[in-house]
Coordinates of C-alpha atoms and ligand atoms in Angstrom, one line a residue:
X1 CA 35.3 -21.1 2.8
X2 CA 36.5 -22.0 6.2
X3 CA 34.6 -22.7 9.6
X4 CA 33.7 -19.7 11.6
X5 CA 34.9 -19.4 15.4
X6 CA 31.6 -17.8 16.8
X7 CA 28.7 -20.5 17.1
X8 CA 27.5 -23.4 18.8
X9 CA 24.9 -25.6 17.7
X10 CA 20.8 -25.2 18.2
X11 CA 18.2 -28.2 18.4
X12 CA 17.1 -29.3 14.7
X13 CA 20.1 -28.7 12.9
X14 CA 20.1 -24.8 13.4
X15 CA 23.4 -23.4 14.5
X16 CA 23.6 -20.1 16.4
X17 CA 26.0 -17.5 15.2
X18 CA 27.9 -15.8 18.1
X19 CA 29.7 -13.1 16.2
X20 CA 27.5 -10.0 16.5
X21 CA 24.3 -8.9 18.7
X22 CA 22.1 -10.2 16.1
X23 CA 22.8 -13.8 16.7
X24 CA 21.4 -15.2 14.0
X25 CA 20.0 -18.8 14.3
X26 CA 20.8 -20.3 11.0
X27 CA 19.3 -22.9 9.3
X28 CA 20.9 -25.9 7.0
X29 CA 22.0 -24.1 4.1
X30 CA 21.1 -20.3 5.3
X31 CA 23.0 -17.8 5.6
X32 CA 22.7 -14.6 8.5
X33 CA 21.9 -11.7 8.2
X34 CA 24.9 -10.6 7.4
X35 CA 24.5 -13.0 4.4
X36 CA 29.0 -13.9 4.7
X37 CA 27.6 -16.5 7.3
X38 CA 26.2 -19.9 6.1
X39 CA 25.2 -23.4 7.9
X40 CA 26.5 -26.2 5.7
X41 CA 25.8 -29.7 7.0
X42 CA 25.9 -28.6 10.0
X43 CA 29.0 -26.5 10.6
X44 CA 29.2 -22.6 10.2
X45 CA 31.5 -21.2 7.3
X46 CA 32.8 -17.8 7.1
X47 CA 32.6 -17.5 3.3
X48 CA 34.8 -14.1 3.1
X49 CA 37.9 -14.9 4.8
X50 CA 41.2 -14.0 3.0
X51 CA 38.4 -11.7 0.4
X52 CA 39.7 -8.7 0.7
X53 CA 38.1 -6.3 -1.9
X54 CA 39.8 -3.1 -0.6
X55 CA 43.6 -2.3 0.8
X56 CA 45.3 0.7 0.7
X57 CA 47.8 3.3 2.8
X58 CA 45.3 5.9 4.6
X59 CA 45.9 9.2 6.7
X60 CA 44.5 7.6 10.4
X61 CA 42.7 10.7 10.3
X62 CA 40.6 9.7 8.0
X63 CA 39.0 6.9 10.4
X64 CA 38.4 9.3 12.2
X65 CA 41.1 8.8 14.7
X66 CA 42.8 12.1 16.2
X67 CA 44.2 11.0 19.4
X68 CA 46.3 7.6 18.0
X69 CA 49.4 7.9 16.3
X70 CA 48.7 11.5 14.8
X71 CA 50.3 12.2 11.2
X72 CA 50.5 8.4 10.6
X73 CA 49.0 6.3 7.8
X74 CA 47.4 2.9 8.5
X75 CA 47.0 0.2 6.3
X76 CA 43.2 0.0 5.5
X77 CA 41.4 -3.2 4.2
X78 CA 38.2 -4.6 4.4
X79 CA 35.8 -7.7 2.9
X80 CA 32.5 -7.8 1.7
X81 CA 29.1 -7.6 3.8
X82 CA 28.2 -6.0 6.6
X83 CA 25.7 -6.5 9.6
X84 CA 23.7 -3.6 8.9
X85 CA 22.1 -2.2 6.5
X86 CA 22.0 1.4 6.8
X87 CA 20.2 3.5 4.1
X88 CA 23.2 6.3 4.2
X89 CA 26.1 3.6 3.6
X90 CA 28.5 5.1 1.8
X91 CA 30.8 2.3 1.3
X92 CA 27.2 0.0 0.3
X93 CA 28.9 -1.2 -3.2
X94 CA 31.2 -3.7 -1.0
X95 CA 29.2 -3.3 2.0
X96 CA 25.9 -4.5 0.1
X97 CA 28.1 -7.0 -1.4
X98 CA 27.4 -11.0 -1.6
X99 CA 29.6 -13.0 -1.1
X100 CA 32.5 -13.7 -4.3
X101 CA 34.1 -16.9 -4.9
X102 CA 35.9 -14.8 -7.3
X103 CA 37.5 -12.8 -5.4
X104 CA 41.4 -13.0 -5.0
X105 CA 42.3 -15.4 -1.4
X106 CA 44.9 -12.4 0.5
X107 CA 46.5 -14.6 2.9
X108 CA 47.1 -11.9 6.0
X109 CA 51.4 -12.1 5.2
X110 CA 50.5 -10.4 2.6
X111 CA 48.3 -8.2 4.3
X112 CA 51.1 -7.2 6.6
X113 CA 53.9 -7.3 3.9
X114 CA 51.8 -4.6 2.6
X115 CA 51.7 -2.4 5.7
X116 CA 54.9 -2.8 5.9
X117 CA 56.0 -2.1 2.8
X118 CA 54.1 1.6 2.3
X119 CA 55.4 2.1 6.1
X120 CA 52.3 2.6 7.6
X121 CA 52.7 1.3 11.4
X122 CA 49.5 0.4 11.9
X123 CA 46.7 -1.7 10.4
X124 CA 43.3 -1.0 9.9
X125 CA 40.3 -3.3 9.5
X126 CA 37.6 -1.0 8.3
X127 CA 35.3 0.0 4.6
X128 CA 33.3 -3.1 5.4
X129 CA 32.3 -4.1 9.1
X130 CA 35.0 -5.7 10.4
X131 CA 32.9 -7.9 12.9
X132 CA 31.5 -9.7 9.9
X133 CA 34.8 -11.0 8.8
X134 CA 36.9 -11.3 12.7
X135 CA 38.4 -14.6 12.2
X136 CA 40.3 -12.8 9.0
X137 CA 40.5 -10.0 11.2
X138 CA 42.3 -11.7 14.1
X139 CA 45.1 -13.5 12.3
X140 CA 45.6 -10.4 10.1
X141 CA 46.2 -8.6 13.9
X142 CA 48.2 -11.6 15.7
X143 CA 50.7 -11.4 12.8
X144 CA 50.5 -7.8 12.7
X145 CA 50.9 -7.3 16.2
X146 CA 54.1 -10.1 16.2
X147 CA 55.4 -7.7 13.4
X148 CA 54.9 -4.3 15.7
X149 CA 52.2 -2.6 14.0
X150 CA 49.4 -1.7 16.1
X151 CA 45.9 -2.8 15.3
X152 CA 42.8 -0.3 14.7
X153 CA 38.8 -1.5 14.0
X154 CA 36.2 1.0 12.1
X155 CA 33.3 -0.4 13.6
X156 CA 29.1 -0.5 14.2
X157 CA 29.7 -1.3 17.1
X158 CA 27.6 -4.3 17.0
X159 CA 29.9 -7.0 17.5
X160 CA 29.2 -9.8 20.8
X161 CA 31.0 -9.9 24.1
X162 CA 32.5 -13.6 22.8
X163 CA 33.8 -11.4 20.1
X164 CA 35.4 -8.7 21.9
X165 CA 36.7 -11.0 24.2
X166 CA 38.9 -12.3 21.3
X167 CA 39.9 -9.1 19.7
X168 CA 40.7 -7.3 22.9
X169 CA 44.2 -8.3 23.5
X170 CA 44.9 -7.9 19.6
X171 CA 43.4 -4.5 19.6
X172 CA 44.5 -1.1 20.3
X173 CA 42.1 1.4 18.9
X174 CA 39.0 1.2 17.6
X175 CA 36.2 4.1 16.1
X176 CA 32.9 3.2 16.9
X177 CA 29.5 4.9 14.7
X178 CA 26.6 5.6 17.6
X179 CA 24.7 6.9 14.6
X180 CA 22.0 8.1 17.4
X181 CA 20.5 7.5 20.5
X182 CA 17.1 7.2 18.7
X183 CA 16.5 3.0 18.7
X184 CA 13.4 4.0 16.4
X185 CA 16.5 5.2 13.8
X186 CA 18.5 2.1 14.4
X187 CA 15.5 -0.1 13.5
X188 CA 14.3 2.3 10.7
X189 CA 17.6 3.4 9.3
X190 CA 20.6 0.7 9.8
X191 CA 18.3 -2.6 10.6
X192 CA 19.9 -2.9 14.3
X193 CA 19.2 -2.2 17.5
X194 CA 20.1 1.0 19.7
X195 CA 21.3 -0.8 23.3
X196 CA 23.4 -3.5 22.3
X197 CA 25.7 -0.5 20.4
X198 CA 25.5 1.2 24.0
X199 CA 26.5 -1.7 25.9
X200 CA 29.6 -2.3 23.5
X201 CA 30.8 1.0 24.0
X202 CA 30.8 0.6 27.6
X203 CA 33.2 -2.4 27.6
X204 CA 35.6 -1.0 25.5
X205 CA 35.7 1.7 27.6
X206 CA 36.2 -0.8 30.4
X207 CA 38.6 -2.8 28.2
X208 CA 41.4 0.0 27.7
X209 CA 41.3 -0.3 24.0
X210 CA 41.8 3.1 22.8
X211 CA 38.5 5.0 21.6
X212 CA 37.0 7.1 19.6
X213 CA 33.2 8.0 18.2
X214 CA 31.3 8.9 15.2
X215 CA 28.0 10.3 14.9
X216 CA 26.9 11.3 11.2
X217 CA 24.4 14.0 11.6
X218 CA 21.6 13.5 8.8
X219 CA 19.0 15.9 8.3
X220 CA 15.9 14.9 9.2
X221 CA 17.1 11.6 10.8
X222 CA 19.9 12.0 13.1
X223 CA 20.1 15.6 13.7
X224 CA 17.3 16.3 16.8
X225 CA 18.8 18.6 19.1
X226 CA 17.5 16.7 21.7
X227 CA 18.9 13.5 20.4
X228 CA 22.4 14.9 20.3
X229 CA 22.2 16.8 23.8
X230 CA 21.5 12.7 25.0
X231 CA 24.5 11.2 22.7
X232 CA 26.6 13.8 24.3
X233 CA 25.7 13.5 27.6
X234 CA 25.7 9.3 27.1
X235 CA 30.0 9.9 26.3
X236 CA 30.3 11.9 29.2
X237 CA 28.6 10.5 31.8
X238 CA 29.1 6.7 30.9
X239 CA 32.5 6.5 28.7
X240 CA 34.5 9.5 30.2
X241 CA 34.4 13.4 29.0
X242 CA 37.7 12.7 27.0
X243 CA 36.4 10.1 24.6
X244 CA 37.0 12.7 21.4
X245 CA 33.8 12.9 19.6
X246 CA 33.5 12.9 15.8
X247 CA 30.5 14.9 14.2
X248 CA 30.5 14.6 10.7
X249 CA 28.5 15.7 7.6
X250 CA 25.9 14.0 5.1
X251 CA 26.8 13.4 1.8
X252 CA 23.1 12.7 -0.4
X253 CA 25.3 11.7 -3.8
X254 CA 27.3 8.9 -2.5
X255 CA 24.7 7.3 0.0
X256 CA 23.1 3.9 -0.6
X257 CA 19.5 5.0 -1.0
X258 CA 19.1 8.5 0.6
X259 CA 20.0 10.5 -2.6
X260 CA 16.9 12.3 -2.0
X261 CA 18.0 13.9 1.3
X262 CA 19.6 17.4 1.8
X263 CA 23.5 17.0 2.6
X264 CA 23.6 18.7 6.2
X265 CA 24.3 22.3 6.5
X266 CA 27.7 24.1 8.4
X267 CA 25.0 25.1 11.0
X268 CA 24.1 22.0 11.4
X269 CA 27.8 20.9 12.5
X270 CA 28.3 23.8 14.5
X271 CA 25.0 23.3 16.4
X272 CA 26.5 20.0 16.8
X273 CA 29.7 20.9 18.2
X274 CA 28.3 23.2 21.1
X275 CA 26.0 20.5 22.2
X276 CA 29.2 18.4 22.7
X277 CA 31.0 20.9 24.6
X278 CA 27.7 22.0 26.8
X279 CA 27.7 18.5 27.8
X280 CA 30.8 18.9 29.2
X281 CA 32.8 16.6 26.2
X282 CA 36.9 18.2 26.5
X283 CA 37.7 17.1 22.4
X284 CA 34.9 17.5 19.6
X285 CA 35.6 17.2 16.2
X286 CA 32.9 19.0 13.9
X287 CA 33.5 21.3 10.5
X288 CA 36.4 23.9 11.4
X289 CA 37.0 22.3 14.6
X290 CA 39.8 20.2 13.7
X291 CA 42.7 21.3 16.7
X292 CA 43.4 19.3 19.6
X293 CA 43.8 22.2 22.3
X294 CA 44.4 20.9 25.9
X295 CA 41.7 20.5 28.1
X296 CA 42.9 22.0 31.0
X297 CA 44.5 25.2 29.7
X298 CA 43.1 25.5 25.9
X299 CA 46.9 25.5 24.5
X300 CA 47.0 23.9 20.9
X301 CA 48.2 20.4 21.4
X302 CA 47.9 19.1 17.2
X303 CA 47.1 21.1 14.5
X304 CA 45.6 19.8 11.5
X305 CA 45.5 21.9 8.6
X306 CA 42.0 19.7 7.0
X307 CA 39.7 16.9 9.2
X308 CA 39.2 13.9 7.6
X309 CA 42.0 14.8 5.1
X310 CA 45.3 14.7 7.5
X311 CA 47.0 16.6 4.8
X312 CA 49.2 18.3 7.7
X313 CA 49.4 17.7 11.9
X314 CA 51.6 19.7 13.4
X315 CA 52.5 18.2 17.2
X316 CA 53.4 20.8 19.9
X317 CA 52.4 18.7 22.8
X318 CA 55.9 16.9 24.1
X319 CA 56.9 14.0 26.7
X320 CA 53.0 13.3 26.2
X321 CA 52.4 16.8 28.1
X322 CA 50.7 20.4 27.1
X323 CA 54.1 22.7 26.2
X324 CA 52.0 25.3 28.1
X325 CA 50.9 23.9 31.3
X326 CA 52.2 20.5 31.3
X327 CA 49.0 18.5 31.7
X328 CA 48.8 15.0 30.0
X329 CA 48.0 15.2 26.7
X330 CA 45.2 12.7 25.8
X331 CA 47.5 11.7 22.5
X332 CA 48.6 8.2 22.1
X333 CA 51.4 7.2 20.6
Ligands
SF4_401 S1 28.0 -11.8 12.2 FE1 26.2 -11.2 12.8 S2 24.5 -10.8 11.4 FE2 26.2 -12.3 11.3 S3 25.1 -14.1 10.9 FE3 26.3 -13.4 12.8 S4 24.9 -12.5 14.2 FE4 24.3 -12.9 12.3

């Protein structure tokens, strides 16, 4: 248990957590919505510092990040807990777990050593929401940067501006879920709100951190074409037509509470792809659309045999340019 960094005292012994957009006001002896931050004797503690429950080398394409260090592995880690309650969650066994002091502590130095040993050029905070273990993530990221590794987050985008200001100097790339453009979806399915996510996305874009966006298409929940048009339009208009948009299918059998929802059809994924392209997005990755094509001339810049597994990645861009028309490549190495 470590004292948290992101909080301030409110009247009557209440502490306000300033880490995510829930801004929980936590009474003495209680925890915030994420259940991993507790008010103990007038101080806020993070209960999961160092409690890594999962770490492994994953292809960076699996995050998914397709424009950032393609073909490399990223050393991935996560601790228990989440500030969302997504009924569709596929990592719910750890994201919805309570803090557990029997999980062995893993020092940031050990995480970085493991990454180097596995020849990963980056470290990725993922599996659960990195915001809720931000102090630990920051300790890992600072060490990683000192040793020449890059840092990645996979996030729901619900972090506060305070949190983003703290991590931005150390963060190289992030994939943010934009789950829907309907606030009602965020409230009903995730226990959160839409507007803070949109605000975070605009701030990330301004910060210069490499950004990619993922939308899970859930039948009957987040597959409405009009909503997807608004979502793709938001990316193109507010963030930029060069921001990659990943459209991925829903698998009910591994979801937390949506086993009765049907899986996403290939037609629905293809329809979303068309919506993204019509909205003006240059890079939409969905189903079989997994190669990166030059936005200027359509020449292939990166070929991928399987989109999210990253089984085989072949590069054709050279010196940061398209081999055919010499337009700048969108790929960051
Ligand atoms: S991280 Fe978010 S959910 Fe957790 S205590 Fe802080 S404000 Fe609440």
